[in-house]
Amino acid sequence: MNETIIERYTKEVKSESLGCTIIDPYIILNTNDAILELGSGNGNFAARLSDTYDSSIRITGVDLTPAMVLKANMVNKRDNISYMCSDIVHIPLADSGFNVIVSNCVINHIADKEAVYREIYRLLKNDGYFLVGDIVSVGWLPDEVRNDPSAIADCYGGAIPEDIYLESIKKAGFNTIEIISRRQYEKNGFPIESLLIKGVKK
């Protein structure tokens, strides 16, 4: 599965944005905050965030695709941004290191979404929050779609119903969850919703 995702996103290395929603207006940062981006791509979001705030904030980007990390490192001229290649279920970073964790249309690629949110919970400081843009299905997708690596890499095959998705977040330890925005659309004939979700670690 990872090979299919890497192949797809290696082809997208020059794309400006691969997200499914807009996160920027909802991010609130303080001086010296540490931010982690899951699925940092070619670094456009981190660069934009760094330019919006002063250089006291520290941004770490994680991406599965080596070509994306290489591109991000090539264009990054900022001392407060760093990138690393890793999956998002087992990230080699210390516990409770981040004030904010963001991700945009990435977690749907992972079958065990609860495992991703457990990792987010582990990495967040107390009272830290996540902002995640991701997709959910309107009802269950057919098995042939859910088991198709190409459909999963194309940002719809990994979608699960909203109630199941939100339950996976709660099981990971988050009790304070808010859906900030939603948008419904069709992907290859299947109804999909993109959500922007906020959760706070208490």
PDB file of C-alpha atoms in Angstrom, residues 33-154:
ATOM      1  CA  ASP A  33       4.876  27.219  19.637  1.00  0.00           C
ATOM      2  CA  ALA A  34       5.931  23.943  18.015  1.00  0.00           C
ATOM      3  CA  ILE A  35       3.844  22.741  15.067  1.00  0.00           C
ATOM      4  CA  LEU A  36       3.863  19.321  13.425  1.00  0.00           C
ATOM      5  CA  GLU A  37       2.474  18.809   9.928  1.00  0.00           C
ATOM      6  CA  LEU A  38       1.538  15.258   8.950  1.00  0.00           C
ATOM      7  CA  GLY A  39       1.849  14.861   5.203  1.00  0.00           C
ATOM      8  CA  SER A  40       3.917  17.992   4.625  1.00  0.00           C
ATOM      9  CA  GLY A  41       4.326  17.438   0.884  1.00  0.00           C
ATOM     10  CA  ASN A  42       6.637  19.861  -0.870  1.00  0.00           C
ATOM     11  CA  GLY A  43       6.599  22.326   2.016  1.00  0.00           C
ATOM     12  CA  ASN A  44       4.217  25.004   0.741  1.00  0.00           C
ATOM     13  CA  PHE A  45       1.991  25.000   3.821  1.00  0.00           C
ATOM     14  CA  ALA A  46       4.878  25.153   6.305  1.00  0.00           C
ATOM     15  CA  ALA A  47       6.509  27.999   4.379  1.00  0.00           C
ATOM     16  CA  ARG A  48       3.244  29.921   4.298  1.00  0.00           C
ATOM     17  CA  LEU A  49       2.728  29.403   8.030  1.00  0.00           C
ATOM     18  CA  SER A  50       6.273  30.516   8.803  1.00  0.00           C
ATOM     19  CA  ASP A  51       5.786  33.675   6.759  1.00  0.00           C
ATOM     20  CA  THR A  52       2.546  34.459   8.612  1.00  0.00           C
ATOM     21  CA  TYR A  53       4.104  34.198  12.073  1.00  0.00           C
ATOM     22  CA  ASP A  54       7.491  35.232  13.406  1.00  0.00           C
ATOM     23  CA  SER A  55      10.502  32.943  13.334  1.00  0.00           C
ATOM     24  CA  SER A  56      10.033  31.918  16.983  1.00  0.00           C
ATOM     25  CA  ILE A  57       7.597  29.189  15.958  1.00  0.00           C
ATOM     26  CA  ARG A  58       9.106  25.810  15.057  1.00  0.00           C
ATOM     27  CA  ILE A  59       7.573  23.696  12.298  1.00  0.00           C
ATOM     28  CA  THR A  60       8.333  20.029  11.668  1.00  0.00           C
ATOM     29  CA  GLY A  61       7.021  18.376   8.522  1.00  0.00           C
ATOM     30  CA  VAL A  62       6.613  14.614   8.131  1.00  0.00           C
ATOM     31  CA  ASP A  63       5.970  12.922   4.795  1.00  0.00           C
ATOM     32  CA  LEU A  64       6.045   9.342   3.533  1.00  0.00           C
ATOM     33  CA  THR A  65       7.289  10.243   0.046  1.00  0.00           C
ATOM     34  CA  PRO A  66      11.072  10.774  -0.226  1.00  0.00           C
ATOM     35  CA  ALA A  67      10.680  12.980  -3.319  1.00  0.00           C
ATOM     36  CA  MET A  68       8.379  15.320  -1.389  1.00  0.00           C
ATOM     37  CA  VAL A  69      10.821  15.607   1.520  1.00  0.00           C
ATOM     38  CA  LEU A  70      13.693  16.217  -0.905  1.00  0.00           C
ATOM     39  CA  LYS A  71      11.738  18.969  -2.666  1.00  0.00           C
ATOM     40  CA  ALA A  72      10.714  20.582   0.630  1.00  0.00           C
ATOM     41  CA  ASN A  73      14.304  20.611   1.861  1.00  0.00           C
ATOM     42  CA  MET A  74      15.534  22.059  -1.441  1.00  0.00           C
ATOM     43  CA  VAL A  75      13.195  25.056  -1.339  1.00  0.00           C
ATOM     44  CA  ASN A  76      13.265  25.611   2.427  1.00  0.00           C
ATOM     45  CA  LYS A  77      15.484  28.537   3.396  1.00  0.00           C
ATOM     46  CA  ARG A  78      14.006  29.004   6.856  1.00  0.00           C
ATOM     47  CA  ASP A  79      15.838  27.972  10.015  1.00  0.00           C
ATOM     48  CA  ASN A  80      12.600  27.269  11.896  1.00  0.00           C
ATOM     49  CA  ILE A  81      11.356  24.546   9.516  1.00  0.00           C
ATOM     50  CA  SER A  82      12.615  20.971   9.264  1.00  0.00           C
ATOM     51  CA  TYR A  83      11.383  17.923   7.357  1.00  0.00           C
ATOM     52  CA  MET A  84      11.663  14.191   7.850  1.00  0.00           C
ATOM     53  CA  CYS A  85      10.591  11.065   5.970  1.00  0.00           C
ATOM     54  CA  SER A  86       8.343   8.782   8.023  1.00  0.00           C
ATOM     55  CA  ASP A  87       4.949   7.150   8.090  1.00  0.00           C
ATOM     56  CA  ILE A  88       2.444   8.839  10.407  1.00  0.00           C
ATOM     57  CA  VAL A  89       1.710   5.867  12.656  1.00  0.00           C
ATOM     58  CA  HIS A  90       5.214   5.472  14.097  1.00  0.00           C
ATOM     59  CA  ILE A  91       6.902   8.885  14.074  1.00  0.00           C
ATOM     60  CA  PRO A  92      10.375   8.939  15.665  1.00  0.00           C
ATOM     61  CA  LEU A  93       9.737  12.023  17.789  1.00  0.00           C
ATOM     62  CA  ALA A  94       9.489  12.495  21.560  1.00  0.00           C
ATOM     63  CA  ASP A  95       6.208  12.497  23.490  1.00  0.00           C
ATOM     64  CA  SER A  96       4.366  15.770  24.158  1.00  0.00           C
ATOM     65  CA  GLY A  97       6.559  17.858  21.892  1.00  0.00           C
ATOM     66  CA  PHE A  98       4.001  19.908  19.953  1.00  0.00           C
ATOM     67  CA  ASN A  99       1.409  22.582  20.656  1.00  0.00           C
ATOM     68  CA  VAL A 100      -0.396  22.095  17.351  1.00  0.00           C
ATOM     69  CA  ILE A 101      -0.595  19.225  14.859  1.00  0.00           C
ATOM     70  CA  VAL A 102      -2.089  19.766  11.402  1.00  0.00           C
ATOM     71  CA  SER A 103      -2.862  17.459   8.497  1.00  0.00           C
ATOM     72  CA  ASN A 104      -4.814  17.893   5.275  1.00  0.00           C
ATOM     73  CA  CYS A 105      -6.263  14.919   3.363  1.00  0.00           C
ATOM     74  CA  VAL A 106      -3.642  12.454   4.579  1.00  0.00           C
ATOM     75  CA  ILE A 107      -5.090  10.237   7.317  1.00  0.00           C
ATOM     76  CA  ASN A 108      -7.634   8.692   4.935  1.00  0.00           C
ATOM     77  CA  HIS A 109      -4.721   6.793   3.363  1.00  0.00           C
ATOM     78  CA  ILE A 110      -4.193   4.863   6.607  1.00  0.00           C
ATOM     79  CA  ALA A 111      -6.433   1.873   7.361  1.00  0.00           C
ATOM     80  CA  ASP A 112      -5.983   2.120  11.142  1.00  0.00           C
ATOM     81  CA  LYS A 113      -7.090   5.690  11.741  1.00  0.00           C
ATOM     82  CA  GLU A 114      -7.254   5.180  15.490  1.00  0.00           C
ATOM     83  CA  ALA A 115      -3.515   4.390  15.446  1.00  0.00           C
ATOM     84  CA  VAL A 116      -2.801   7.715  13.734  1.00  0.00           C
ATOM     85  CA  TYR A 117      -4.842   9.619  16.298  1.00  0.00           C
ATOM     86  CA  ARG A 118      -3.122   7.765  19.134  1.00  0.00           C
ATOM     87  CA  GLU A 119       0.147   9.017  17.679  1.00  0.00           C
ATOM     88  CA  ILE A 120      -1.247  12.553  17.458  1.00  0.00           C
ATOM     89  CA  TYR A 121      -2.354  12.291  21.085  1.00  0.00           C
ATOM     90  CA  ARG A 122       1.100  11.065  22.126  1.00  0.00           C
ATOM     91  CA  LEU A 123       2.888  13.898  20.353  1.00  0.00           C
ATOM     92  CA  LEU A 124       0.643  16.739  21.552  1.00  0.00           C
ATOM     93  CA  LYS A 125       1.325  18.671  24.725  1.00  0.00           C
ATOM     94  CA  ASN A 126      -1.502  18.936  27.255  1.00  0.00           C
ATOM     95  CA  ASP A 127      -4.023  21.528  26.026  1.00  0.00           C
ATOM     96  CA  GLY A 128      -2.482  21.253  22.564  1.00  0.00           C
ATOM     97  CA  TYR A 129      -4.822  20.742  19.628  1.00  0.00           C
ATOM     98  CA  PHE A 130      -4.997  19.182  16.197  1.00  0.00           C
ATOM     99  CA  LEU A 131      -6.602  20.551  13.047  1.00  0.00           C
ATOM    100  CA  VAL A 132      -7.214  17.790  10.531  1.00  0.00           C
ATOM    101  CA  GLY A 133      -8.790  18.090   7.129  1.00  0.00           C
ATOM    102  CA  ASP A 134      -9.871  14.669   5.928  1.00  0.00           C
ATOM    103  CA  ILE A 135     -12.546  12.826   4.004  1.00  0.00           C
ATOM    104  CA  VAL A 136     -15.361  10.520   5.078  1.00  0.00           C
ATOM    105  CA  SER A 137     -17.743   8.431   3.015  1.00  0.00           C
ATOM    106  CA  VAL A 138     -21.519   8.765   2.960  1.00  0.00           C
ATOM    107  CA  GLY A 139     -22.195   5.161   3.934  1.00  0.00           C
ATOM    108  CA  TRP A 140     -19.660   2.401   3.397  1.00  0.00           C
ATOM    109  CA  LEU A 141     -17.852   2.272   0.080  1.00  0.00           C
ATOM    110  CA  PRO A 142     -17.948  -1.068  -1.786  1.00  0.00           C
ATOM    111  CA  ASP A 143     -15.277  -3.563  -0.760  1.00  0.00           C
ATOM    112  CA  GLU A 144     -13.676  -3.455  -4.202  1.00  0.00           C
ATOM    113  CA  VAL A 145     -13.061   0.284  -3.741  1.00  0.00           C
ATOM    114  CA  ARG A 146     -11.939   0.053  -0.117  1.00  0.00           C
ATOM    115  CA  ASN A 147      -9.439  -2.676  -1.043  1.00  0.00           C
ATOM    116  CA  ASP A 148      -8.105  -0.972  -4.183  1.00  0.00           C
ATOM    117  CA  PRO A 149      -4.648   0.556  -3.511  1.00  0.00           C
ATOM    118  CA  SER A 150      -5.090   3.024  -6.384  1.00  0.00           C
ATOM    119  CA  ALA A 151      -8.438   4.252  -5.021  1.00  0.00           C
ATOM    120  CA  ILE A 152      -6.899   4.673  -1.572  1.00  0.00           C
ATOM    121  CA  ALA A 153      -3.926   6.580  -2.996  1.00  0.00           C
ATOM    122  CA  ASP A 154      -6.384   8.749  -4.969  1.00  0.00           C
TER     123      ASP A 154
END
